[in-house]
XYZ file of C-alpha atoms in Angstrom:
772
model
C -129.240 10.070 76.529
C -127.179 7.126 77.781
C -128.963 4.417 79.669
C -127.737 3.801 83.213
C -125.561 0.713 83.700
C -127.282 -2.467 84.885
C -128.001 -2.508 88.602
C -125.678 -5.482 88.926
C -122.718 -3.401 87.688
C -123.402 -0.302 89.783
C -121.892 1.006 93.002
C -123.816 0.385 96.222
C -123.508 2.372 99.451
C -123.317 0.256 102.600
C -123.599 0.782 106.357
C -121.049 -1.523 107.995
C -120.462 -1.638 111.757
C -117.015 -0.001 111.670
C -114.567 0.144 114.542
C -116.855 -1.583 116.976
C -119.396 1.220 116.569
C -117.388 3.988 118.248
C -118.422 6.889 116.054
C -118.250 10.583 116.809
C -120.023 12.707 114.221
C -118.645 11.900 110.779
C -115.303 10.770 112.168
C -114.530 7.434 113.735
C -112.371 7.364 116.836
C -111.147 3.853 117.587
C -108.155 1.823 116.470
C -108.868 0.039 113.177
C -111.832 2.377 112.773
C -112.381 1.710 109.050
C -112.965 -2.026 109.413
C -115.330 -4.246 111.297
C -113.919 -5.739 114.474
C -113.058 -9.418 114.296
C -112.677 -11.313 117.580
C -109.871 -13.847 117.971
C -108.733 -16.190 120.715
C -104.945 -15.808 120.985
C -102.672 -18.438 122.503
C -98.994 -17.584 122.942
C -96.893 -20.687 123.651
C -93.622 -19.341 125.084
C -91.574 -22.200 126.535
C -91.554 -25.252 128.757
C -89.258 -26.551 131.495
C -88.462 -29.754 133.358
C -90.076 -31.976 130.747
C -89.507 -35.683 131.426
C -87.157 -37.558 129.083
C -87.842 -40.767 127.200
C -85.200 -42.611 129.168
C -82.168 -42.041 131.382
C -79.951 -41.156 128.393
C -81.496 -37.859 127.360
C -84.436 -35.473 127.016
C -87.512 -35.696 124.835
C -88.264 -34.254 121.380
C -91.026 -31.882 122.496
C -93.600 -29.893 120.568
C -96.873 -28.278 121.603
C -100.285 -28.901 120.089
C -102.999 -26.244 120.521
C -106.466 -27.670 119.905
C -109.861 -25.960 119.879
C -112.682 -28.090 118.547
C -111.735 -29.338 115.084
C -108.903 -26.782 114.682
C -105.422 -27.852 115.647
C -102.091 -26.016 115.406
C -98.631 -27.279 116.336
C -95.314 -25.624 117.160
C -91.997 -26.782 115.744
C -90.309 -29.608 117.649
C -86.875 -29.744 119.266
C -84.617 -32.741 119.590
C -83.334 -33.895 122.982
C -84.393 -30.793 124.854
C -86.159 -30.637 128.225
C -86.449 -26.829 128.302
C -87.603 -25.823 124.785
C -88.522 -22.253 123.752
C -91.083 -21.780 120.981
C -92.583 -18.287 121.390
C -95.305 -18.943 118.801
C -98.778 -17.405 118.668
C -101.978 -19.142 117.542
C -105.157 -17.247 116.612
C -108.614 -18.851 116.435
C -111.443 -16.865 114.841
C -114.313 -16.437 117.298
C -116.819 -16.962 114.459
C -115.520 -20.500 113.984
C -115.067 -21.568 117.620
C -116.773 -24.949 118.026
C -115.809 -25.802 121.616
C -115.905 -24.319 125.112
C -112.516 -25.692 126.217
C -109.056 -24.900 124.852
C -106.570 -27.776 125.119
C -102.803 -27.141 124.999
C -100.875 -30.428 124.926
C -97.130 -31.075 125.074
C -96.111 -34.140 123.082
C -92.941 -36.066 122.399
C -92.122 -36.547 118.706
C -91.738 -40.205 117.809
C -91.397 -42.175 114.603
C -94.352 -44.460 115.230
C -96.668 -42.520 117.531
C -96.111 -39.259 119.391
C -96.105 -39.704 123.157
C -98.342 -37.646 125.451
C -96.397 -35.658 128.091
C -99.026 -33.384 129.622
C -101.670 -30.814 128.924
C -103.279 -27.574 130.154
C -107.028 -26.921 129.808
C -108.716 -23.487 129.656
C -112.400 -22.685 129.954
C -113.188 -20.053 127.286
C -115.571 -18.262 129.666
C -112.578 -17.411 131.892
C -110.310 -16.058 129.149
C -109.546 -12.329 129.665
C -110.135 -9.697 126.970
C -107.406 -7.374 125.783
C -107.882 -4.197 123.739
C -104.857 -2.245 122.413
C -103.243 0.042 123.444
C -103.240 -2.101 126.593
C -99.856 -3.735 127.155
C -99.492 -7.369 126.053
C -100.719 -9.969 128.498
C -97.877 -11.426 130.602
C -97.449 -15.198 130.094
C -97.655 -17.468 133.132
C -96.326 -20.882 134.141
C -98.884 -23.701 134.208
C -98.300 -27.163 135.637
C -98.930 -29.932 133.151
C -101.678 -32.454 133.862
C -102.331 -35.944 132.596
C -105.596 -37.083 131.020
C -107.061 -37.665 134.504
C -106.287 -34.030 135.454
C -103.538 -35.097 137.876
C -100.369 -33.010 138.054
C -97.333 -34.415 136.229
C -93.739 -33.339 135.849
C -93.096 -30.276 133.722
C -94.421 -26.755 133.296
C -95.597 -24.740 130.291
C -95.491 -20.931 129.963
C -98.599 -19.617 128.202
C -100.660 -16.490 127.631
C -104.297 -16.833 126.530
C -106.541 -13.872 125.751
C -109.396 -12.640 123.558
C -108.465 -9.803 121.172
C -109.128 -8.318 117.750
C -107.200 -8.006 114.495
C -105.669 -4.810 115.925
C -103.556 -6.962 118.238
C -99.790 -6.812 117.693
C -99.676 -10.605 117.562
C -102.135 -10.807 114.645
C -99.824 -10.486 111.592
C -97.379 -13.234 112.583
C -99.846 -15.590 114.275
C -100.835 -19.012 112.991
C -104.497 -18.699 111.994
C -107.159 -21.328 112.360
C -108.571 -20.473 108.945
C -105.200 -21.575 107.505
C -105.286 -24.948 109.237
C -105.442 -26.706 105.874
C -102.117 -25.185 104.811
C -98.909 -26.761 105.999
C -95.289 -25.926 105.358
C -93.515 -22.664 106.126
C -93.482 -21.557 102.478
C -97.219 -22.078 102.006
C -98.094 -20.342 105.283
C -95.898 -17.374 104.336
C -97.837 -16.896 101.092
C -101.175 -16.434 102.886
C -100.124 -13.806 105.450
C -100.594 -10.082 104.957
C -97.499 -8.167 103.882
C -96.363 -4.657 102.945
C -93.993 -4.230 99.975
C -92.053 -1.212 98.750
C -91.307 -0.518 95.102
C -87.597 -0.116 94.376
C -86.349 3.438 94.061
C -86.175 4.119 90.320
C -83.827 6.546 88.544
C -83.486 7.666 84.967
C -79.888 7.141 83.833
C -78.819 9.600 81.124
C -75.783 8.613 79.073
C -74.623 11.432 76.792
C -72.153 9.821 74.364
C -70.008 12.652 72.994
C -66.983 11.239 71.158
C -64.276 8.589 71.098
C -60.555 8.913 70.439
C -57.765 6.736 69.094
C -59.842 3.737 68.080
C -57.980 0.801 66.559
C -60.038 -0.887 63.825
C -58.664 -4.192 62.546
C -59.095 -3.330 58.865
C -57.051 -0.182 58.188
C -58.034 -0.095 54.492
C -61.591 1.129 55.051
C -63.286 3.978 56.858
C -64.764 2.682 60.145
C -68.525 2.913 60.683
C -68.602 3.299 64.452
C -71.501 3.283 66.912
C -71.821 2.831 70.669
C -73.933 0.118 72.278
C -74.926 0.540 75.936
C -76.352 -2.284 78.071
C -77.885 -2.020 81.540
C -79.432 -5.275 82.757
C -81.894 -6.325 80.045
C -81.947 -2.846 78.445
C -79.824 -2.273 75.354
C -79.594 0.931 73.277
C -77.423 2.012 70.367
C -76.331 5.357 69.008
C -76.459 6.116 65.306
C -73.359 5.419 63.212
C -70.996 8.376 63.449
C -71.040 10.711 60.436
C -67.286 11.395 60.560
C -65.793 8.039 59.632
C -62.423 8.356 61.353
C -60.724 6.838 64.375
C -62.044 9.849 66.345
C -65.833 9.603 65.772
C -68.394 11.974 67.311
C -72.041 11.402 68.251
C -73.277 13.802 70.983
C -76.330 11.595 71.496
C -78.395 10.856 74.634
C -79.340 7.347 75.723
C -81.859 6.935 78.567
C -82.205 3.930 80.890
C -84.123 3.024 84.035
C -82.017 1.965 87.023
C -83.202 0.713 90.410
C -81.560 1.000 93.802
C -79.724 -0.937 95.075
C -77.723 -0.889 91.848
C -76.862 -4.483 91.014
C -75.510 -4.342 87.461
C -72.949 -1.982 85.928
C -73.474 -0.012 82.742
C -71.602 -1.799 79.931
C -70.548 0.361 76.973
C -69.004 -1.079 73.846
C -67.715 0.846 70.837
C -68.354 -1.240 67.715
C -67.505 -1.046 64.024
C -70.082 -2.130 61.427
C -67.720 -4.184 59.212
C -70.554 -5.939 57.346
C -74.386 -5.710 57.262
C -74.731 -8.407 59.934
C -71.309 -8.272 61.536
C -70.022 -5.831 64.143
C -66.480 -5.736 65.507
C -65.970 -4.632 69.113
C -63.256 -1.947 69.292
C -63.417 -1.393 73.036
C -65.502 -1.977 76.151
C -65.860 -0.245 79.508
C -67.963 -1.111 82.580
C -69.209 1.699 84.837
C -70.657 0.848 88.298
C -73.691 3.053 88.923
C -72.756 3.585 92.580
C -70.078 6.049 91.428
C -72.186 7.925 88.868
C -73.023 11.575 89.640
C -76.600 12.412 90.670
C -78.241 15.490 89.177
C -81.178 17.232 90.846
C -81.773 20.074 88.355
C -81.075 21.071 84.769
C -77.491 22.250 85.310
C -75.045 20.171 83.256
C -72.528 18.013 85.097
C -68.879 17.574 84.158
C -67.906 15.259 81.329
C -65.409 12.434 81.823
C -63.091 10.344 79.692
C -63.247 6.572 80.137
C -60.615 4.111 78.959
C -61.788 1.425 76.558
C -60.493 -2.120 77.057
C -60.384 -4.597 74.216
C -61.291 -8.186 75.043
C -59.811 -11.024 72.999
C -60.501 -14.749 73.221
C -57.428 -16.878 73.914
C -58.127 -20.638 73.946
C -61.718 -20.044 75.028
C -60.841 -17.621 77.854
C -61.559 -13.891 77.752
C -58.515 -11.746 78.433
C -57.966 -8.011 78.427
C -55.721 -6.550 75.783
C -54.702 -2.958 76.414
C -52.073 -2.129 73.821
C -53.082 1.477 73.323
C -55.460 3.579 75.358
C -58.607 4.198 73.280
C -60.952 6.496 75.150
C -64.571 7.528 75.083
C -65.878 10.928 76.200
C -69.241 10.899 77.990
C -71.480 12.730 80.425
C -73.279 10.220 82.665
C -75.706 11.090 85.440
C -78.590 9.697 87.434
C -81.503 12.085 86.962
C -83.112 12.812 90.339
C -85.340 15.621 89.043
C -87.652 13.359 87.009
C -90.463 11.126 88.189
C -89.893 7.657 86.779
C -93.238 6.659 85.288
C -94.060 3.018 85.991
C -97.845 3.475 85.879
C -100.187 4.735 83.204
C -100.270 8.535 83.394
C -104.079 8.328 83.646
C -103.889 6.316 86.879
C -100.715 7.624 88.538
C -100.534 7.190 92.294
C -97.262 9.088 92.708
C -95.844 12.105 90.882
C -92.822 12.969 93.054
C -89.285 13.239 91.666
C -86.791 10.492 92.451
C -84.557 12.628 94.678
C -85.937 12.941 98.211
C -84.407 16.422 98.540
C -87.002 17.678 96.034
C -90.049 16.221 97.789
C -92.664 18.594 99.125
C -94.359 17.963 102.465
C -97.399 15.693 102.506
C -100.860 17.254 102.269
C -102.836 14.522 103.973
C -103.390 10.866 104.779
C -105.296 8.204 102.865
C -106.816 5.400 104.921
C -108.229 2.271 103.330
C -110.250 -0.428 105.055
C -110.523 -3.648 103.044
C -113.614 -5.185 104.617
C -114.832 -8.185 102.659
C -115.961 -9.535 99.314
C -119.282 -11.047 98.312
C -120.281 -13.508 95.610
C -116.808 -14.228 94.234
C -116.694 -16.507 91.209
C -115.095 -19.947 91.612
C -111.585 -19.692 90.176
C -110.278 -23.266 90.340
C -111.178 -26.840 91.208
C -109.711 -28.595 94.238
C -110.610 -32.147 95.260
C -113.413 -32.184 92.721
C -115.161 -28.997 93.870
C -114.961 -25.347 92.874
C -113.131 -23.020 95.233
C -111.489 -19.598 95.542
C -108.600 -18.547 97.808
C -108.858 -14.757 97.555
C -106.504 -11.996 98.623
C -106.340 -8.254 97.876
C -103.471 -6.053 96.732
C -103.598 -2.254 97.053
C -101.059 0.104 95.493
C -100.516 3.786 96.155
C -97.167 5.513 95.688
C -94.223 3.243 96.442
C -96.171 1.214 99.015
C -97.930 -1.998 98.042
C -100.023 -3.922 100.566
C -101.236 -7.488 100.361
C -103.946 -8.846 102.640
C -103.905 -12.358 104.001
C -105.411 -15.091 101.834
C -108.807 -16.369 102.987
C -108.991 -20.032 102.058
C -111.910 -21.697 100.311
C -114.434 -18.877 100.600
C -116.614 -17.028 98.097
C -117.358 -14.373 100.768
C -113.994 -13.729 102.413
C -113.670 -11.264 105.304
C -110.328 -9.482 105.585
C -111.073 -6.409 107.743
C -107.556 -5.038 107.312
C -106.723 -1.335 107.419
C -103.808 0.467 105.751
C -102.532 4.043 105.617
C -100.608 6.083 103.043
C -99.196 9.600 103.022
C -100.655 11.736 100.225
C -98.492 14.260 98.369
C -100.885 15.122 95.527
C -104.699 14.918 95.520
C -104.858 14.214 91.777
C -103.683 10.637 92.217
C -105.350 7.225 92.064
C -105.288 4.243 94.421
C -105.749 0.820 92.822
C -107.153 -2.195 94.664
C -107.014 -5.605 92.987
C -108.465 -8.972 94.028
C -106.664 -12.199 93.088
C -106.953 -15.941 93.586
C -103.931 -17.541 95.261
C -102.794 -20.467 93.093
C -99.580 -21.221 95.011
C -100.871 -22.949 98.105
C -100.331 -26.524 99.178
C -100.966 -28.816 96.255
C -101.142 -25.911 93.797
C -99.113 -25.523 90.625
C -95.836 -23.875 91.601
C -95.508 -22.488 88.066
C -99.137 -21.352 87.956
C -100.332 -17.791 87.810
C -102.493 -16.045 90.376
C -105.803 -15.437 88.591
C -107.228 -11.908 88.494
C -110.708 -11.477 89.949
C -111.029 -7.734 89.361
C -109.849 -4.310 90.436
C -111.102 -0.934 91.582
C -109.601 2.521 91.069
C -110.432 5.523 93.268
C -109.233 9.040 92.385
C -108.516 10.974 95.571
C -109.552 14.346 94.134
C -113.129 13.032 93.789
C -113.351 12.382 97.541
C -114.522 14.876 100.128
C -112.005 15.319 102.940
C -112.636 13.705 106.339
C -115.632 11.755 105.054
C -115.780 7.980 105.390
C -116.928 6.342 102.141
C -118.290 2.820 102.574
C -119.311 1.249 99.273
C -119.535 -2.116 97.621
C -117.678 -2.010 94.279
C -118.461 -4.469 91.477
C -115.433 -6.461 90.327
C -115.700 -6.300 86.538
C -113.360 -8.222 84.259
C -113.406 -8.369 80.480
C -113.242 -11.941 79.173
C -113.076 -13.146 75.557
C -116.822 -13.845 75.775
C -117.702 -10.428 77.220
C -117.725 -8.466 80.451
C -118.356 -10.489 83.587
C -119.023 -9.554 87.185
C -116.692 -11.635 89.362
C -118.186 -10.474 92.664
C -118.173 -7.352 94.824
C -115.564 -5.901 97.156
C -116.562 -3.851 100.173
C -114.208 -0.949 100.969
C -114.071 1.914 103.450
C -112.035 4.952 102.358
C -111.148 8.195 104.111
C -108.958 11.016 102.806
C -107.840 13.337 105.596
C -106.328 16.689 104.653
C -103.717 18.205 106.972
C -103.851 21.656 105.356
C -106.636 22.810 103.039
C -104.491 25.739 101.896
C -101.623 23.470 100.855
C -104.007 21.207 98.971
C -105.598 24.135 97.104
C -102.112 25.383 96.284
C -101.325 21.995 94.668
C -103.896 22.745 91.949
C -101.698 25.600 90.721
C -98.549 23.452 90.532
C -97.330 21.436 87.534
C -98.449 17.830 87.644
C -94.946 16.424 87.056
C -91.561 17.651 88.394
C -90.131 20.621 86.516
C -87.423 18.586 84.751
C -90.191 17.007 82.652
C -90.910 20.482 81.249
C -87.371 21.911 81.079
C -85.908 18.843 79.318
C -88.996 16.871 78.209
C -88.653 13.269 77.112
C -90.175 12.200 73.804
C -93.327 10.063 73.661
C -91.286 7.161 72.307
C -88.762 7.468 75.135
C -91.509 7.589 77.774
C -93.188 4.459 76.386
C -89.917 2.532 76.284
C -88.822 3.725 79.731
C -92.210 2.930 81.264
C -91.982 -0.601 79.882
C -88.518 -1.004 81.436
C -89.690 0.459 84.763
C -92.626 -1.955 85.022
C -90.322 -4.877 84.220
C -87.873 -3.823 86.958
C -90.638 -3.304 89.555
C -92.269 -6.656 88.790
C -88.897 -8.436 88.886
C -87.872 -6.883 92.239
C -91.241 -7.517 93.901
C -91.292 -11.106 92.657
C -87.974 -11.617 94.483
C -89.502 -10.585 97.835
C -90.458 -13.274 100.328
C -93.250 -14.131 99.874
C -93.180 -12.862 96.287
C -95.646 -10.390 94.857
C -95.904 -12.150 91.550
C -95.243 -10.747 88.112
C -98.811 -11.217 86.832
C -100.183 -9.366 89.873
C -97.821 -6.402 89.472
C -98.463 -6.132 85.730
C -102.246 -6.194 86.217
C -102.020 -3.471 88.890
C -99.740 -1.319 86.687
C -101.937 -1.756 83.563
C -99.194 -3.290 81.471
C -100.490 -3.869 77.946
C -103.090 -1.100 78.034
C -101.326 0.552 75.055
C -102.087 -2.398 72.742
C -104.591 -1.929 69.925
C -108.200 -2.628 70.856
C -111.209 -1.982 68.669
C -113.348 -1.705 71.802
C -111.104 0.973 73.367
C -110.933 2.884 70.093
C -114.733 3.005 69.899
C -114.932 4.019 73.550
C -112.459 6.867 73.026
C -114.354 8.023 69.919
C -117.608 8.151 71.899
C -115.777 10.003 74.685
C -114.702 12.657 72.181
C -118.240 12.891 70.853
C -119.488 13.244 74.426
C -117.111 16.166 74.990
C -118.089 17.810 71.694
C -121.807 17.213 72.206
C -122.048 20.354 74.354
C -120.508 22.502 71.605
C -122.712 20.835 69.010
C -125.794 21.559 71.133
C -124.769 25.232 71.465
C -124.253 25.403 67.688
C -127.714 23.955 67.028
C -129.257 26.360 69.542
C -127.533 29.335 67.883
C -128.689 28.123 64.458
C -132.281 28.078 65.770
C -131.763 31.632 67.079
C -130.489 32.781 63.682
C -133.408 31.105 61.903
C -136.002 32.665 64.258
C -137.422 29.292 65.362
C -138.486 30.999 68.614
C -138.935 34.737 67.880
C -139.139 35.759 71.551
C -135.776 34.125 72.336
C -134.211 35.709 69.237
C -135.482 39.175 70.224
C -134.040 38.719 73.744
C -130.707 37.721 72.209
C -130.820 40.905 70.074
C -131.381 43.003 73.208
C -128.518 41.243 75.067
C -126.293 41.684 72.026
C -127.091 45.439 71.889
C -126.267 45.883 75.573
C -122.926 44.056 75.264
C -121.948 46.011 72.138
C -122.807 49.353 73.711
C -121.011 48.408 76.953
C -118.203 46.041 75.903
C -116.701 46.151 79.401
C -119.635 43.922 80.493
C -118.711 41.039 78.140
C -116.170 39.228 80.341
C -118.054 39.777 83.634
C -121.212 38.408 81.986
C -119.403 35.288 80.754
C -117.862 34.532 84.171
C -121.131 35.262 85.984
C -122.918 32.864 83.658
C -120.310 30.133 84.331
C -120.658 30.768 88.080
C -124.437 30.388 87.918
C -124.118 27.150 85.905
C -121.697 25.758 88.503
C -123.994 26.651 91.382
C -126.993 25.205 89.535
C -125.242 21.849 89.004
C -124.110 21.635 92.654
C -127.294 19.828 93.628
C -126.473 17.051 91.126
C -122.857 16.626 92.237
C -121.634 12.993 92.482
C -122.111 11.647 96.009
C -120.130 8.437 95.427
C -116.565 7.729 94.288
C -116.127 6.904 90.591
C -116.258 3.294 89.450
C -115.813 1.432 86.183
C -118.598 1.992 83.657
C -119.219 -0.887 81.264
C -121.259 1.266 78.897
C -118.597 3.995 78.669
C -115.985 1.275 78.094
C -118.098 -0.265 75.285
C -117.674 -3.564 77.134
C -121.340 -4.532 77.382
C -121.954 -4.683 73.627
C -118.526 -5.498 72.166
C -118.451 -7.937 69.242
C -116.981 -11.370 70.131
C -114.345 -11.104 67.398
C -113.240 -7.692 68.680
C -112.795 -9.176 72.165
C -110.919 -12.148 70.736
C -108.587 -9.724 68.960
C -108.069 -7.770 72.201
C -107.070 -10.939 74.076
C -104.812 -12.173 71.296
C -101.110 -12.442 72.096
C -98.460 -10.176 70.587
C -97.283 -11.316 68.051
C -100.580 -12.882 67.050
C -101.325 -16.573 67.589
C -104.480 -16.733 65.460
C -104.844 -18.566 62.081
C -103.810 -16.663 58.928
C -107.361 -16.239 57.583
C -108.519 -14.526 60.824
C -105.398 -12.334 60.872
C -106.062 -11.364 57.225
C -109.666 -10.437 58.034
C -108.581 -8.318 61.007
C -105.848 -6.694 58.967
C -108.335 -5.741 56.251
C -110.725 -4.383 58.883
C -107.924 -2.350 60.453
C -107.002 -0.994 57.011
C -110.575 0.145 56.394
C -110.693 1.913 59.788
C -107.275 3.449 59.219
C -108.459 4.591 55.773
C -111.319 6.550 57.332
C -108.980 8.079 59.905
C -106.553 8.923 57.097
C -109.320 10.714 55.193
C -110.342 12.766 58.237
C -106.729 13.741 58.969
C -106.291 14.707 55.298
C -109.418 16.882 55.414
C -108.132 18.676 58.520
C -104.778 19.233 56.825
C -106.557 20.615 53.768
C -108.418 23.249 55.807
C -105.180 24.354 57.481
C -103.318 24.560 54.182
C -106.105 26.682 52.695
C -105.593 29.171 55.521
C -101.851 29.203 54.794
C -102.441 29.725 51.086
C -104.331 33.008 51.711
C -101.040 34.910 51.685
C -98.723 32.450 49.915
C -99.618 33.524 46.303
C -100.053 29.877 45.273
C -103.328 31.094 43.688
C -102.290 34.619 42.639
C -105.839 35.777 41.916
C -107.222 34.541 45.256
C -104.315 36.078 47.197
C -104.697 39.366 45.289
C -108.417 39.458 46.172
C -107.654 38.708 49.851
C -104.898 41.317 50.081
C -107.148 43.947 48.478
C -109.958 42.977 50.882
C -107.575 43.365 53.846
C -106.609 46.888 52.682
C -110.241 47.951 52.303
C -111.170 46.368 55.642
C -108.295 48.162 57.402
C -109.421 51.550 56.047
C -113.111 50.932 56.842
C -112.393 49.704 60.363
C -110.036 52.612 60.968
C -112.692 55.246 60.210
C -115.733 53.325 61.556
C -116.371 52.972 65.306
C -116.004 49.390 66.562
C -119.551 49.342 68.004
C -121.005 50.102 64.552
C -119.015 47.241 62.940
C -120.021 44.820 65.702
C -123.715 45.840 65.440
C -123.802 45.462 61.656
C -122.032 42.084 61.846
C -124.345 40.810 64.604
C -127.539 41.950 62.891
C -126.328 40.377 59.639
C -125.692 37.026 61.381
C -129.065 37.170 63.200
C -131.029 38.352 60.134
C -134.479 36.912 59.438
C -134.756 33.795 57.204
C -136.532 35.783 54.478
C -133.230 37.637 53.926
C -131.224 34.402 53.721
C -130.306 32.303 50.702
C -129.986 28.531 50.477
C -126.581 28.783 48.775
C -123.318 29.002 50.802
C -122.074 32.481 51.706
C -119.455 34.396 49.696
C -116.618 33.991 52.294
C -117.271 30.225 52.488
C -117.248 29.934 48.683
C -113.981 31.869 48.544
C -112.356 29.679 51.245
C -113.382 26.403 49.583
C -111.793 27.523 46.310
C -108.372 28.094 47.875
C -105.680 25.572 46.902
C -104.240 23.001 49.324
C -101.177 20.764 49.032
C -103.260 17.769 47.978
C -102.008 18.372 44.425
C -98.514 17.388 45.601
C -99.615 14.025 46.994
C -98.695 10.848 45.133
């Protein structure tokens, strides 16, 4: 019996005050109903007019300063303009308001000291409240006043109101909690954003043959192969078997391509003239925009492409087309596959690339990212520990990034996002990171991972709001560590229960994966390329979703060897087999009459089933039904979360963790690498022995009729003839009864030695004699 995980690592149900408390039954009914309402004071500075100039020659260089207590935000400034237009919004969190008066001041930019032009004061008690879907508050003109509250020249157009994070102005507003960040680039990195993964295609290049190649050395048979390059992906065909100027291959090369297509496919036909020297016989470049797109398994037409030979003349590359060498290929973009960029265990999307093949959505997933508690300090700034946390959530092609909360170990985001769901057997991933690219941060630094949570949609009840605090667990070289907790609200709404139930009868992947399946090696290579393309494209967004963030969310590197994962998977297998082992032990006790009453009841049940064989299947299914109903009361009430004990993370050996965090290739000293290599060899030796034993049992079954042991095969064949005659003339019920009573016989009729059939089977030959 496994011990429960420590309380610190477990899931906790919470009761947050969602959506301002407007709850009807189990369903919430207000805007932003999966997050707690956060009150903000909004100030929209639109424009000014008739501002006084510095002198008679021209206007001023105006900007506006919005001040509330210790928080101060400024608009951009204009040069020599009396009627500037800013149209900027400032948001001050109500939790941090330290004053009762809002001061909006217009100033004149100066080299030495900015000049005061005028100001407008607002009493916070008089500020109106606005709740969407009300229309935005109309801005008004206000006369500027001097410091003595006397009217001066100039007017300022403003709108001031109290609202929540549901306000349309919220995403693009300057926030008071970001007052310490300056510069447009830094401010952009702390705002919430939505990103879309690029549309990925599999590109299939079927290289058939080439004609009329012109090798330089005519005295030898050419050894020709084709090299194809797409971006940073390069693949080669095998060397053609027919060593002529018209070689043939008929080989498929698979690539991952992303829309918009930026790089052409470069194909070069090359001759292996020496072990480390290849001569290019011809090159062609194919833009992917003009490549055919295939939606099903029907073959597309082949095409001939001219090969151009490039020669270097005085350092410049020139085309030389003396004679038209050609290459015959079938190239297509495969729209019927789903391009796997995630681990298949945690896929959030299983749709094919081509939109024409998409089925209608079955529901909506809503996620409220509320807050985090007890985050670990991730860096040091100005001599003190701090964390600037933000969240990233990924489901399907849509990535969302919350705003960064500066210098807080208990950040409150209260942001809500929505996704369409096309398959219930998918997983949403939520990661928490520390922003290392703010003002004064290392521009080449990496955003540190704080932890992540995965939620499988099929484990959620529909239309129920789940509010839980998830532990953020990260494995470090010195063991598993809790980095804090994240508080989430999740709701999966189903549009059609019938459609969702129907999904359970459908293949998990598009049908092209089953009609023309890709090999395991191809899938691993293509997944690696897909993750590289996604991380590269998202890192080019503004602000970038950085490479280390994308790779952590997509579980890049999870295929690497880990002693801890190997142990965990072994214990998982043992956990699955433990039920069968328990049934086997129970049946052995029945056969050995450990509990005579139970054994007698089994005899009676066995007699009934033999006499009425039509009851066998109904009895089995009825039994399974009763087990399912019995376990209903112990069904999981909470979403799944990471289990440190199942992962073997709570008791992993330090050296095993150090090996898991080692780079590839290794960066450890030779003596440690030698020790780990020897340990790996000993483990692999045990696995090798088990695999050999399994192979031996299978080969013994094959040898029953192969006459490798003529006496054993003769005995088995004779036994089969006798058995066929006996079973032909004897009713089946009699055979079944005799067999059952023999198996369930009393221990006094049993012998300690193995049975005759087992002795016979163990004497059969296997192919171990052939092994070197």
